[in-house]
Coordinates of C-alpha atoms in Angstrom, one line a residue:
Chain A
N1 CA 0.0 0.0 0.0
A2 CA 1.8 3.1 -1.3
G3 CA 1.9 6.1 1.0
V4 CA 1.0 9.6 0.1
M5 CA 2.9 10.5 -3.1
Q6 CA 3.9 14.1 -3.9
N7 CA 5.6 15.3 -7.0
P8 CA 7.8 16.8 -7.9
R9 CA 10.1 16.5 -4.8
H10 CA 12.0 19.7 -5.8
L11 CA 10.7 22.5 -8.0
V12 CA 12.5 25.6 -9.1
R13 CA 10.5 28.5 -10.6
R14 CA 11.5 32.0 -11.7
R15 CA 9.5 34.9 -10.2
G16 CA 6.3 35.3 -12.1
Q17 CA 6.0 31.7 -13.2
E18 CA 3.4 29.2 -12.1
A19 CA 4.0 26.3 -9.8
R20 CA 1.9 23.1 -9.8
L21 CA 2.3 20.7 -6.9
R22 CA 0.7 17.3 -7.0
C23 CA -0.5 15.0 -4.3
S24 CA -1.9 11.5 -4.7
P25 CA -3.5 10.4 -1.4
M26 CA -3.2 6.9 0.1
K27 CA -5.5 4.3 -1.4
G28 CA -8.9 4.6 0.2
H29 CA -8.3 8.1 1.5
S30 CA -10.7 10.8 0.4
H31 CA -9.5 13.7 2.6
V32 CA -6.5 15.8 1.6
Y33 CA -4.8 18.5 3.5
W34 CA -2.1 20.9 2.3
Y35 CA 0.5 22.5 4.7
R36 CA 3.4 24.9 4.1
Q37 CA 6.5 25.0 6.1
L38 CA 8.8 28.0 5.9
P39 CA 12.4 27.6 7.0
E40 CA 12.8 27.1 10.7
E41 CA 9.0 27.4 11.2
G42 CA 6.2 25.0 11.9
L43 CA 3.6 23.5 9.6
K44 CA 0.9 26.1 8.6
F45 CA -2.5 24.8 7.5
M46 CA -3.5 25.9 4.0
V47 CA -6.5 24.0 2.8
Y48 CA -8.6 20.9 3.4
L49 CA -10.4 19.2 0.6
Q50 CA -12.6 16.2 0.0
K51 CA -13.2 14.8 -3.5
E52 CA -14.5 17.7 -5.6
N53 CA -15.0 19.9 -2.6
I54 CA -13.0 22.5 -0.7
I55 CA -14.0 22.1 2.9
D56 CA -11.7 24.7 4.5
E57 CA -9.4 27.1 2.8
S58 CA -9.0 29.5 5.7
G59 CA -5.2 29.2 5.6
M60 CA -4.7 29.8 1.9
P61 CA -3.7 33.3 0.7
K62 CA -6.6 34.9 -1.1
E63 CA -4.6 35.7 -4.2
R64 CA -2.4 33.5 -6.5
F65 CA -3.1 30.3 -4.6
S66 CA -5.7 27.7 -5.5
A67 CA -6.3 24.0 -4.8
E68 CA -8.4 21.3 -6.2
F69 CA -9.1 17.6 -5.6
P70 CA -11.0 16.3 -8.7
K71 CA -13.0 13.1 -8.8
E72 CA -10.2 11.5 -10.7
G73 CA -6.6 12.2 -10.3
P74 CA -4.4 13.8 -7.8
S75 CA -5.0 16.9 -5.7
I76 CA -3.3 20.0 -7.2
L77 CA -2.0 23.0 -5.3
R78 CA -1.4 25.8 -7.8
I79 CA 0.6 29.0 -7.2
Q80 CA 0.4 31.6 -9.9
Q81 CA 3.0 34.4 -10.4
V82 CA 5.3 33.0 -7.8
V83 CA 7.4 35.4 -5.6
R84 CA 10.5 34.7 -3.5
G85 CA 8.4 34.5 -0.4
D86 CA 6.6 31.4 -1.7
S87 CA 9.8 29.4 -1.4
A88 CA 9.0 26.7 1.2
A89 CA 8.3 23.1 1.7
Y90 CA 4.7 22.1 0.8
F91 CA 3.3 19.0 2.4
C92 CA 0.2 17.1 1.6
A93 CA -1.5 14.7 4.0
S94 CA -4.4 12.4 3.6
S95 CA -6.8 10.6 5.8
P96 CA -9.6 8.1 5.2
M97 CA -12.2 10.3 6.9
G98 CA -12.2 13.5 8.9
G99 CA -11.1 13.3 12.5
T100 CA -8.6 10.5 12.1
E101 CA -4.8 10.4 11.8
A102 CA -3.5 12.1 8.7
F103 CA -0.5 10.6 6.8
F104 CA 2.0 12.9 5.1
G105 CA 3.9 12.8 1.9
Q106 CA 7.6 13.6 1.5
G107 CA 6.8 17.2 0.5
T108 CA 7.7 19.4 -2.4
R109 CA 10.4 21.9 -1.9
L110 CA 9.7 25.0 -4.0
T111 CA 12.5 27.4 -4.7
V112 CA 11.7 30.7 -6.4
V113 CA 14.7 32.4 -8.0
Chain B
D1 CA -2.9 33.5 16.9
Q2 CA -0.9 30.4 17.9
Q3 CA -3.5 28.0 19.2
V4 CA -1.0 25.2 19.7
K5 CA 2.2 26.1 21.4
Q6 CA 5.4 24.2 21.9
N7 CA 7.5 26.5 24.1
S8 CA 10.7 24.5 24.0
P9 CA 12.4 24.8 20.6
S10 CA 15.0 22.2 21.6
L11 CA 15.7 19.5 24.1
S12 CA 18.8 17.3 24.7
V13 CA 18.6 14.0 26.5
Q14 CA 21.0 11.3 27.2
E15 CA 20.5 7.9 25.6
G16 CA 18.4 5.6 27.8
R17 CA 16.8 8.4 29.7
I18 CA 13.3 9.8 29.4
S19 CA 12.4 12.5 26.9
I20 CA 9.4 14.7 27.8
L21 CA 8.1 17.0 25.1
N22 CA 5.4 19.5 26.1
C23 CA 2.6 21.1 24.2
D24 CA -0.1 23.7 25.3
Y25 CA -3.2 24.7 23.5
T26 CA -5.7 27.5 23.9
N27 CA -8.8 26.4 22.0
S28 CA -11.0 24.5 24.5
M29 CA -12.9 23.0 21.5
F30 CA -9.9 20.8 20.5
D31 CA -10.8 17.2 21.3
Y32 CA -8.2 15.2 19.4
F33 CA -4.5 15.5 19.6
L34 CA -1.6 13.9 17.7
W35 CA 2.2 13.8 17.8
Y36 CA 4.3 13.6 14.7
K37 CA 8.0 13.1 14.2
K38 CA 9.9 14.8 11.4
Y39 CA 13.4 14.2 10.0
P40 CA 15.1 16.8 7.8
A41 CA 13.9 16.7 4.2
E42 CA 11.2 14.2 5.0
G43 CA 7.5 14.5 5.7
P44 CA 6.1 14.2 9.2
T45 CA 5.5 10.7 10.5
F46 CA 2.5 10.0 12.7
L47 CA 3.5 8.7 16.1
I48 CA 0.6 8.6 18.5
S49 CA -2.7 10.2 19.2
I50 CA -5.2 10.8 22.0
S51 CA -8.8 11.6 22.2
S52 CA -10.1 14.1 24.9
I53 CA -12.1 11.3 26.5
K54 CA -8.8 9.8 27.6
D55 CA -5.9 11.1 29.7
K56 CA -3.3 8.7 28.6
N57 CA -2.4 6.6 25.6
E58 CA 0.6 4.3 25.3
D59 CA 2.3 2.7 22.3
G60 CA 5.6 1.0 23.0
R61 CA 8.1 3.5 24.1
F62 CA 5.8 6.4 23.5
T63 CA 3.1 7.6 25.9
V64 CA 1.0 10.7 25.5
F65 CA -0.6 12.4 28.5
L66 CA -3.5 14.8 28.3
N67 CA -4.5 17.3 31.0
K68 CA -7.7 19.0 29.8
S69 CA -8.0 21.3 32.7
A70 CA -4.6 22.7 32.0
K71 CA -4.9 22.5 28.3
H72 CA -1.6 20.6 28.2
L73 CA -0.3 17.5 26.7
S74 CA 3.0 15.8 26.8
L75 CA 4.8 13.1 24.9
H76 CA 7.1 10.8 26.9
I77 CA 9.7 8.6 25.2
V78 CA 11.4 6.0 27.3
P79 CA 14.0 4.9 26.9
S80 CA 15.3 7.5 24.5
Q81 CA 17.4 6.3 21.6
P82 CA 19.7 8.2 19.2
G83 CA 17.3 7.4 16.3
D84 CA 14.6 9.4 18.1
S85 CA 16.6 12.6 17.3
A86 CA 14.2 14.6 15.2
V87 CA 11.7 17.5 15.4
Y88 CA 8.5 16.6 17.1
F89 CA 5.2 18.4 16.4
C90 CA 2.0 18.3 18.3
A91 CA -1.2 18.9 16.5
A92 CA -4.9 19.3 17.4
H93 CA -8.3 19.5 15.9
T94 CA -11.9 19.7 16.9
T95 CA -14.4 17.1 15.7
S96 CA -17.0 19.8 15.7
G97 CA -15.1 21.8 13.2
T98 CA -13.7 21.0 9.7
Y99 CA -11.1 18.5 11.0
K100 CA -8.2 20.7 10.0
Y101 CA -5.1 20.0 12.1
I102 CA -3.4 22.9 13.8
F103 CA 0.3 22.3 14.4
G104 CA 2.7 23.6 17.0
T105 CA 6.0 25.0 16.0
G106 CA 8.0 21.9 16.9
T107 CA 10.6 20.8 19.4
R108 CA 14.0 19.6 18.2
L109 CA 15.0 16.5 20.3
K110 CA 18.6 15.4 20.3
V111 CA 19.4 12.2 22.0
L112 CA 23.0 12.0 23.0
A113 CA 24.8 8.6 22.7

């Protein structure tokens, strides 16, 4: 049973480009969470999704950031017009239902140059 | 507004002794708590959890204690091993909310051989 898969592991983008981060949850998991970790900081909640629904996006910046979890395929975190401050590790987690333990992927390290 | 706080950024313990990591929370609606371990350049790994209906949960060398009146939980690792050296995060959520997990800022544990 494969764990949570995130790709790419490392992503370099120039300022102004778009970044797309992918997350395939564990088999049987329909709940996905995205977190961001800035250097030397903790994990900051961004968004919580179920299949085809955004449940809670209270941690997501209002502009340039969007997330989706379609009926088929991985969850996507999209950052438009990236800036240097977007450089961070982005982690995805999944759980079989709300209120249970969430399992994390290895993360995508985004570097904006 | 840091709802989950880990006030000790680092802790050093001798191999074989007990490690005690502490976590405080402010939101009285939190009713489920988790501990994660994180190595550099990897995603967090789930360790142990506790529901607010309990005050203790044990799994091998790991025990989590919950003091609801003090809004405090702690993770005990005994005996500590060098492989336990990592950053430990506590997390919390409320089952009456949207199940998003709120993380503390982490405590870096170093177990000395």
